[in-house]
PDB file of C-alpha atoms in Angstrom:
ATOM      1  CA  MET Z 659      84.948 128.672  71.066  1.00 46.00           C
ATOM      2  CA  ARG Z 660      82.313 127.940  73.726  1.00 48.00           C
ATOM      3  CA  VAL Z 661      82.711 124.694  75.629  1.00 49.00           C
ATOM      4  CA  THR Z 662      79.740 122.679  76.788  1.00 47.00           C
ATOM      5  CA  PRO Z 663      80.034 120.414  79.807  1.00 50.00           C
ATOM      6  CA  GLY Z 664      80.634 116.762  79.065  1.00 50.00           C
ATOM      7  CA  GLY Z 665      82.951 113.840  79.292  1.00 49.00           C
ATOM      8  CA  PRO Z 666      86.557 113.591  78.247  1.00 49.00           C
ATOM      9  CA  PRO Z 667      87.506 113.624  74.578  1.00 47.00           C
ATOM     10  CA  SER Z 668      87.487 110.419  72.565  1.00 45.00           C
ATOM     11  CA  ASP Z 669      90.768 108.500  72.281  1.00 44.00           C
ATOM     12  CA  GLU Z 670      91.250 109.905  68.785  1.00 44.00           C
ATOM     13  CA  GLN Z 671      90.695 113.507  69.987  1.00 40.00           C
ATOM     14  CA  ALA Z 672      93.068 112.909  72.896  1.00 39.00           C
ATOM     15  CA  LYS Z 673      95.791 111.737  70.524  1.00 38.00           C
ATOM     16  CA  THR Z 674      95.238 114.818  68.374  1.00 36.00           C
ATOM     17  CA  VAL Z 675      95.106 117.397  71.152  1.00 39.00           C
ATOM     18  CA  TYR Z 676      97.192 115.795  73.895  1.00 37.00           C
ATOM     19  CA  GLY Z 677      99.608 113.631  71.941  1.00 38.00           C
ATOM     20  CA  GLY Z 678      98.157 110.384  73.334  1.00 36.00           C
ATOM     21  CA  MET Z 679      99.619 110.829  76.831  1.00 33.00           C
ATOM     22  CA  GLN Z 680      99.606 107.809  79.130  1.00 34.00           C
ATOM     23  CA  GLY Z 681     100.378 107.177  82.793  1.00 34.00           C
ATOM     24  CA  ILE Z 682      98.491 110.099  84.301  1.00 35.00           C
ATOM     25  CA  SER Z 683      98.442 110.439  88.057  1.00 38.00           C
ATOM     26  CA  ALA Z 684      97.550 112.931  90.716  1.00 41.00           C
ATOM     27  CA  ASP Z 685      99.594 112.242  93.802  1.00 43.00           C
ATOM     28  CA  LYS Z 686      99.046 114.058  97.051  1.00 42.00           C
ATOM     29  CA  PRO Z 687     102.333 115.611  98.253  1.00 43.00           C
ATOM     30  CA  ALA Z 688     103.679 114.597 101.644  1.00 40.00           C
ATOM     31  CA  ASP Z 689     103.060 116.960 104.547  1.00 40.00           C
ATOM     32  CA  GLY Z 690     105.555 119.816 104.500  1.00 42.00           C
ATOM     33  CA  ASP Z 691     106.518 118.990 100.910  1.00 41.00           C
ATOM     34  CA  ASP Z 692     106.703 122.586  99.730  1.00 43.00           C
ATOM     35  CA  ALA Z 693     108.551 123.383  96.533  1.00 41.00           C
ATOM     36  CA  THR Z 694     111.702 125.470  96.624  1.00 37.00           C
ATOM     37  CA  LEU Z 695     111.365 128.439  94.322  1.00 39.00           C
ATOM     38  CA  LEU Z 696     114.209 129.117  91.945  1.00 38.00           C
ATOM     39  CA  PRO Z 697     114.706 132.075  89.611  1.00 42.00           C
ATOM     40  CA  GLN Z 698     112.575 131.997  86.467  1.00 43.00           C
ATOM     41  CA  SER Z 699     114.300 130.838  83.308  1.00 43.00           C
ATOM     42  CA  GLN Z 700     113.456 131.497  79.684  1.00 41.00           C
ATOM     43  CA  HIS Z 701     113.699 127.721  79.112  1.00 51.00           C
ATOM     44  CA  VAL Z 702     110.913 126.923  81.584  1.00 56.00           C
ATOM     45  CA  ARG Z 703     107.543 126.089  80.031  1.00 73.00           C
ATOM     46  CA  PRO Z 704     104.951 125.750  82.790  1.00 86.00           C
ATOM     47  CA  GLY Z 705     102.355 123.882  80.724  1.00 92.00           C
ATOM     48  CA  ALA Z 706      98.758 124.599  79.887  1.00 96.00           C
ATOM     49  CA  LEU Z 707      95.154 123.582  80.397  1.00 97.00           C
ATOM     50  CA  VAL Z 708      93.338 122.124  77.410  1.00 97.00           C
ATOM     51  CA  CYS Z 709      89.553 122.296  77.119  1.00 96.00           C
ATOM     52  CA  GLY Z 710      88.031 121.084  73.884  1.00 93.00           C
ATOM     53  CA  ARG Z 711      90.365 122.348  71.176  1.00 93.00           C
ATOM     54  CA  ALA Z 712      91.383 125.446  73.142  1.00 96.00           C
ATOM     55  CA  LYS Z 713      94.700 125.673  74.993  1.00 96.00           C
ATOM     56  CA  TYR Z 714      95.162 128.010  77.974  1.00 97.00           C
ATOM     57  CA  PRO Z 715      98.840 128.642  78.858  1.00 96.00           C
ATOM     58  CA  LEU Z 716      99.848 128.699  82.515  1.00 96.00           C
ATOM     59  CA  HIS Z 717     102.670 130.743  84.022  1.00 95.00           C
ATOM     60  CA  LEU Z 718     105.050 130.209  86.917  1.00 95.00           C
ATOM     61  CA  GLY Z 719     103.377 131.041  90.195  1.00 96.00           C
ATOM     62  CA  ARG Z 720      99.690 131.232  91.027  1.00 97.00           C
ATOM     63  CA  ASN Z 721      97.148 130.608  88.245  1.00 98.00           C
ATOM     64  CA  LEU Z 722      93.530 131.236  89.263  1.00 98.00           C
ATOM     65  CA  VAL Z 723      91.225 129.224  86.972  1.00 97.00           C
ATOM     66  CA  GLY Z 724      87.515 129.824  86.476  1.00 97.00           C
ATOM     67  CA  ARG Z 725      84.546 130.369  84.203  1.00 97.00           C
ATOM     68  CA  GLU Z 726      84.795 133.243  81.732  1.00 96.00           C
ATOM     69  CA  SER Z 727      82.881 136.296  82.891  1.00 94.00           C
ATOM     70  CA  LYS Z 728      83.265 140.068  82.765  1.00 94.00           C
ATOM     71  CA  THR Z 729      83.322 140.028  86.576  1.00 94.00           C
ATOM     72  CA  SER Z 730      85.848 137.178  86.933  1.00 93.00           C
ATOM     73  CA  ASN Z 731      89.292 137.836  88.395  1.00 94.00           C
ATOM     74  CA  ALA Z 732      90.632 134.501  87.115  1.00 96.00           C
ATOM     75  CA  ASP Z 733      93.941 134.437  85.228  1.00 97.00           C
ATOM     76  CA  VAL Z 734      92.659 131.548  83.098  1.00 97.00           C
ATOM     77  CA  GLN Z 735      89.042 132.086  82.039  1.00 97.00           C
ATOM     78  CA  ILE Z 736      87.355 129.163  80.328  1.00 97.00           C
ATOM     79  CA  PRO Z 737      84.314 130.016  78.172  1.00 96.00           C
ATOM     80  CA  THR Z 738      81.561 127.610  79.224  1.00 95.00           C
ATOM     81  CA  ASP Z 739      77.848 127.521  79.929  1.00 95.00           C
ATOM     82  CA  ASP Z 740      78.552 125.366  83.006  1.00 95.00           C
ATOM     83  CA  PHE Z 741      77.372 127.420  85.969  1.00 93.00           C
ATOM     84  CA  GLN Z 742      78.697 124.726  88.331  1.00 96.00           C
ATOM     85  CA  MET Z 743      82.128 126.104  87.440  1.00 96.00           C
ATOM     86  CA  SER Z 744      82.743 129.187  89.537  1.00 96.00           C
ATOM     87  CA  ARG Z 745      84.244 132.367  88.084  1.00 96.00           C
ATOM     88  CA  GLU Z 746      87.116 131.774  90.531  1.00 96.00           C
ATOM     89  CA  HIS Z 747      87.207 128.004  90.935  1.00 97.00           C
ATOM     90  CA  ALA Z 748      90.669 126.501  91.480  1.00 97.00           C
ATOM     91  CA  VAL Z 749      94.299 127.561  91.841  1.00 97.00           C
ATOM     92  CA  ILE Z 750      97.169 125.840  90.067  1.00 97.00           C
ATOM     93  CA  ASN Z 751     100.559 126.792  91.512  1.00 97.00           C
ATOM     94  CA  ILE Z 752     103.484 126.138  89.197  1.00 95.00           C
ATOM     95  CA  THR Z 753     106.875 126.172  90.885  1.00 94.00           C
ATOM     96  CA  LYS Z 754     110.362 125.290  89.775  1.00 90.00           C
ATOM     97  CA  ILE Z 755     111.880 123.000  92.384  1.00 87.00           C
ATOM     98  CA  SER Z 756     115.512 122.538  93.369  1.00 85.00           C
ATOM     99  CA  ASN Z 757     116.245 119.783  90.823  1.00 83.00           C
ATOM    100  CA  GLY Z 758     115.141 122.130  88.014  1.00 81.00           C
ATOM    101  CA  SER Z 759     111.846 120.406  87.229  1.00 85.00           C
ATOM    102  CA  LEU Z 760     108.428 121.959  87.562  1.00 89.00           C
ATOM    103  CA  ARG Z 761     105.717 121.028  90.025  1.00 92.00           C
ATOM    104  CA  ALA Z 762     102.042 121.823  89.489  1.00 95.00           C
ATOM    105  CA  LEU Z 763      99.794 121.741  92.567  1.00 95.00           C
ATOM    106  CA  ILE Z 764      96.027 122.238  92.369  1.00 97.00           C
ATOM    107  CA  ARG Z 765      93.661 123.261  95.138  1.00 96.00           C
ATOM    108  CA  ASN Z 766      90.156 124.680  95.392  1.00 95.00           C
ATOM    109  CA  TYR Z 767      90.070 128.460  95.434  1.00 95.00           C
ATOM    110  CA  LYS Z 768      87.160 128.659  97.857  1.00 91.00           C
ATOM    111  CA  GLU Z 769      84.746 126.475  99.810  1.00 89.00           C
ATOM    112  CA  GLY Z 770      81.688 125.143  98.037  1.00 89.00           C
ATOM    113  CA  VAL Z 771      83.228 124.489  94.614  1.00 92.00           C
ATOM    114  CA  CYS Z 772      83.513 120.983  93.200  1.00 94.00           C
ATOM    115  CA  THR Z 773      86.898 120.073  91.731  1.00 96.00           C
ATOM    116  CA  VAL Z 774      87.619 116.454  90.819  1.00 96.00           C
ATOM    117  CA  VAL Z 775      91.139 115.363  89.866  1.00 96.00           C
ATOM    118  CA  LYS Z 776      91.524 111.864  88.402  1.00 91.00           C
ATOM    119  CA  GLY Z 777      88.296 110.795  90.053  1.00 91.00           C
ATOM    120  CA  MET Z 778      89.151 112.248  93.488  1.00 92.00           C
ATOM    121  CA  LYS Z 779      87.069 115.124  94.808  1.00 94.00           C
ATOM    122  CA  LEU Z 780      89.253 117.818  96.377  1.00 94.00           C
ATOM    123  CA  GLU Z 781      88.302 118.734  99.908  1.00 92.00           C
ATOM    124  CA  SER Z 782      88.859 122.298 101.109  1.00 84.00           C
ATOM    125  CA  THR Z 783      92.448 121.730 102.331  1.00 88.00           C
ATOM    126  CA  ASP Z 784      93.598 119.215  99.686  1.00 92.00           C
ATOM    127  CA  LYS Z 785      96.441 119.950  97.288  1.00 94.00           C
ATOM    128  CA  LEU Z 786      97.243 117.467  94.537  1.00 94.00           C
ATOM    129  CA  VAL Z 787     100.250 117.213  92.248  1.00 94.00           C
ATOM    130  CA  LEU Z 788      99.310 117.314  88.550  1.00 95.00           C
ATOM    131  CA  THR Z 789     101.154 115.359  85.904  1.00 93.00           C
ATOM    132  CA  SER Z 790     100.824 115.711  82.158  1.00 93.00           C
ATOM    133  CA  GLY Z 791      97.494 114.399  80.913  1.00 94.00           C
ATOM    134  CA  THR Z 792      95.668 114.666  84.246  1.00 95.00           C
ATOM    135  CA  GLU Z 793      91.933 115.275  83.848  1.00 97.00           C
ATOM    136  CA  ILE Z 794      90.472 118.003  86.058  1.00 97.00           C
ATOM    137  CA  LYS Z 795      86.714 118.489  86.385  1.00 97.00           C
ATOM    138  CA  LEU Z 796      85.738 122.020  87.354  1.00 97.00           C
ATOM    139  CA  GLY Z 797      82.025 121.727  88.029  1.00 96.00           C
ATOM    140  CA  GLN Z 798      80.887 119.614  85.054  1.00 96.00           C
ATOM    141  CA  THR Z 799      83.589 120.892  82.677  1.00 96.00           C
ATOM    142  CA  SER Z 800      86.617 118.697  81.957  1.00 96.00           C
ATOM    143  CA  VAL Z 801      90.018 120.228  81.290  1.00 97.00           C
ATOM    144  CA  PHE Z 802      93.375 118.493  80.972  1.00 97.00           C
ATOM    145  CA  TYR Z 803      96.707 119.655  82.373  1.00 97.00           C
ATOM    146  CA  ILE Z 804      99.569 119.197  79.919  1.00 95.00           C
ATOM    147  CA  GLU Z 805     103.262 119.766  80.437  1.00 90.00           C
ATOM    148  CA  GLU Z 806     105.077 121.287  77.531  1.00 77.00           C
ATOM    149  CA  GLN Z 807     108.514 120.187  76.451  1.00 66.00           C
ATOM    150  CA  PRO Z 808     111.327 122.558  77.480  1.00 59.00           C
ATOM    151  CA  GLN Z 809     112.707 124.828  74.777  1.00 57.00           C
ATOM    152  CA  LYS Z 810     116.207 123.898  73.646  1.00 53.00           C
TER     153      LYS Z 810
END
């Protein structure tokens, strides 16, 4: 499915695709607030990006996100006609921290790209924490980060 740039989904679409998530935030971590890596577990579910009706699973570690292209090196390639989204646009690092929870940090992959998280434009050195339901604009294309429930 090809995605065209545009605004976020309607409330009804959000309830269908995202489960009607509330309380989204994108908090900047404190300086030196690096996550402690723990061994991977089969019960860990790092979440996904949702764009339109398509869901793009993320994995523990570095996830390079960008526009779908034969020449893209992105791990997550989003099919779009939005040329403001780079083929290698942003990095989402998923780490398991010492209390067993997951942390998702987003940053721009390179200078000159426009990434907006919950209305805040990322500068070249910014890293923001993602929570479930956070809207991310890559160029003019909106995607949503969702956390998936752990397997029992």
